[in-house]
Amino acid sequence: MRPVRRQIFSWVGGALLSGAAPRILRAAPTPIRIGLMLPASGTFAPLGKTIQQGLRLALTQSGGQWGKRPVEFVVVDDESNPAKAPEHASRLLSRDRSDLLVGSVHSGVALGMAKVARDNNKLLIIPNAGANALTAAGCTENIFRTSFSNWQTIVPLGKVMADRGVRTAAFITWKYTAGQEYSAGFKEGFEAHGGRVVADLSLPFPQVEFAPLLTQIAAVKPQAVSCFFSGAGAAKFLLDYAQSGLKDKIPLFVTGHATEGILQALNTEAEGVVSVLHYADGLPHRADQTFRKNFQAAHGAQPDVFAVQGFDTGLALAQALSKTKGETDAKALSASLEGMVFDSPRGRWVMSKAHNPIQDIYVREVKGKRNAYIGIAVKALEDPATGCTLGS
Ligand code: BEZ
């Protein structure tokens, strides 16, 4: 078995602790330990990287402390492998004595983490994975999401496409929780506006052999194609779609996860692709302009939506731990996260009763290396959270 990459980082005043003995005048507060599960390998590795960069930026901006306590991250590469998630999460709590959990990107991994957080009564903050159940039928007092639900980031696409005269479409995705939810959400949004899904195709996660499915799409001849892919797999899909010649004949309308963080790796293969997402390049928010300047200075690159979600996770922890005065008990932290309001780079958003962001969903279009902001698809969109009874 491959050894798990497990690293511990301590931050004090925004700087990595050196070996030099400090002159201690009074007992220093014990560090808060955060078990951080993100992919550092595989197709979602770029997402894990920028989430962590956003999170670290938020901590640095708080002087390396939350709730007047220094913070340690115990970091595990979850490999986007749901089968290993319960073991990784349990070890972060028992062996590594983490006070709370943050993770992950892949819906299946987050579902595994949620079970461990529930069983151990620890706080879990999800900085990406959109599995609808996490903030619907499976919602829990001590589980919060700072990103989106899969429903939120695909259903608004149907109207965008219908408004442009699209009546038939094919959908293509990976066969796992998120892919299935994106396929269902696409159908719901598109059919509600008179559209018809003429092909619903999938391949196992994280495979990227798209050619046979592209041949099927060419045979069906839909007016448009939609998809859910992300990370390295999304870059490969956009490349293959353009190289197959389909891009010149059938336009792509996608959830913005497919065009985030990958445009630097492409030439013009994604040019003109229209998408919906809770972030865009060129948003008219002051918080975004400040964030982009600071992120560029800290990490030498422009941020993507995943970086924003990491940053907002840090904002959530900063506010919550300040209210609890550094106390990490799940009950106290959960109470302080209820109804929290964020002045985020993505715009103002509010934590719903089901613990998911109520947020604006934007229309974007790929222009050069940017997911350019075109307009608002839906203002303050709240996930239906079907089956969640929290707060009622
Ligand atoms: C998910 O598995 O929920 C997911 C992964 C990448 C981007 C968006 C959602």
Coordinates of N, CA and C and ligand atoms in Angstrom, one line a residue, residues 44 47 104-110 128-131 145 148 150 153 174 176-179 181-182 205 228-231 255 257-258 306 309, ligand 1:
F44 N -8.3 15.8 -9.7 CA -8.7 16.9 -9.0 C -7.6 17.6 -8.2
L47 N -7.5 21.4 -8.0 CA -8.6 22.0 -7.2 C -8.1 22.0 -5.7
S104 N -14.0 17.7 1.4 CA -12.9 17.6 0.4 C -13.5 18.1 -0.9
V105 N -12.9 17.6 -2.0 CA -13.3 18.1 -3.4 C -14.4 17.1 -3.9
H106 N -14.1 15.8 -3.9 CA -14.9 14.8 -4.5 C -16.2 14.5 -3.6
S107 N -17.4 14.4 -4.2 CA -18.6 14.2 -3.4 C -18.5 12.9 -2.6
G108 N -18.0 11.8 -3.2 CA -18.0 10.5 -2.5 C -17.1 10.6 -1.3
V109 N -16.0 11.3 -1.4 CA -15.0 11.5 -0.3 C -15.7 12.3 0.8
A110 N -16.4 13.4 0.4 CA -17.1 14.2 1.5 C -18.2 13.4 2.2
N128 N -15.6 22.3 -1.0 CA -16.0 22.1 -2.4 C -17.1 21.1 -2.7
A129 N -16.9 19.8 -2.4 CA -17.8 18.7 -2.8 C -19.3 19.2 -2.7
G130 N -20.0 19.0 -3.9 CA -21.4 19.5 -4.0 C -22.5 18.5 -3.7
A131 N -22.2 17.3 -3.3 CA -23.2 16.2 -3.1 C -24.5 16.8 -2.4
R145 N -21.2 23.7 4.6 CA -20.6 23.8 3.3 C -20.4 25.2 2.9
F148 N -21.0 25.1 -2.6 CA -22.2 25.1 -3.5 C -22.8 23.7 -3.3
N150 N -24.5 20.7 -5.9 CA -24.4 20.4 -7.3 C -25.7 20.9 -8.0
T153 N -25.4 24.6 -9.2 CA -24.5 25.0 -10.2 C -24.7 24.4 -11.5
W174 N -18.9 12.1 -15.7 CA -18.3 10.9 -15.0 C -19.5 10.3 -14.2
Y176 N -20.4 9.0 -11.2 CA -20.3 9.0 -9.7 C -21.3 10.0 -9.2
T177 N -21.4 10.1 -7.9 CA -22.4 10.9 -7.2 C -22.6 12.3 -7.9
A178 N -21.5 13.0 -8.1 CA -21.6 14.4 -8.6 C -22.1 14.3 -10.1
G179 N -21.5 13.4 -10.9 CA -21.9 13.3 -12.3 C -23.4 13.0 -12.4
E181 N -25.7 13.7 -10.2 CA -26.5 14.9 -9.8 C -26.5 16.0 -10.9
Y182 N -25.3 16.1 -11.5 CA -25.3 17.2 -12.6 C -26.2 16.8 -13.8
F205 N -15.4 7.5 -13.5 CA -14.5 8.4 -12.9 C -13.1 7.7 -12.6
F228 N -20.5 17.8 -17.1 CA -19.8 18.0 -15.8 C -18.5 17.3 -15.8
F229 N -17.4 18.0 -15.9 CA -16.0 17.5 -15.6 C -15.3 18.6 -14.9
S230 N -14.2 18.3 -14.3 CA -13.4 19.4 -13.6 C -11.9 19.0 -13.5
G231 N -11.1 19.9 -13.3 CA -9.7 19.7 -13.2 C -9.0 19.2 -14.5
T255 N -21.6 23.5 -16.7 CA -21.4 24.1 -15.4 C -19.9 24.6 -15.3
H257 N -17.6 24.5 -13.4 CA -16.5 23.7 -12.9 C -15.6 23.2 -14.0
A258 N -16.2 23.1 -15.2 CA -15.5 22.5 -16.4 C -14.5 23.5 -17.0
F306 N -12.1 27.7 -6.8 CA -11.7 26.8 -5.7 C -10.9 27.5 -4.7
Q309 N -13.4 29.4 -2.5 CA -14.0 28.5 -1.6 C -13.1 28.2 -0.4
Ligands
BEZ1 C1 -17.9 16.9 -6.6 O1 -17.5 15.7 -6.7 O2 -18.9 17.2 -5.9 C2 -17.2 18.0 -7.4 C3 -15.9 17.8 -7.9 C4 -15.3 18.8 -8.6 C5 -16.0 20.0 -8.9 C6 -17.3 20.1 -8.5 C7 -17.9 19.1 -7.7

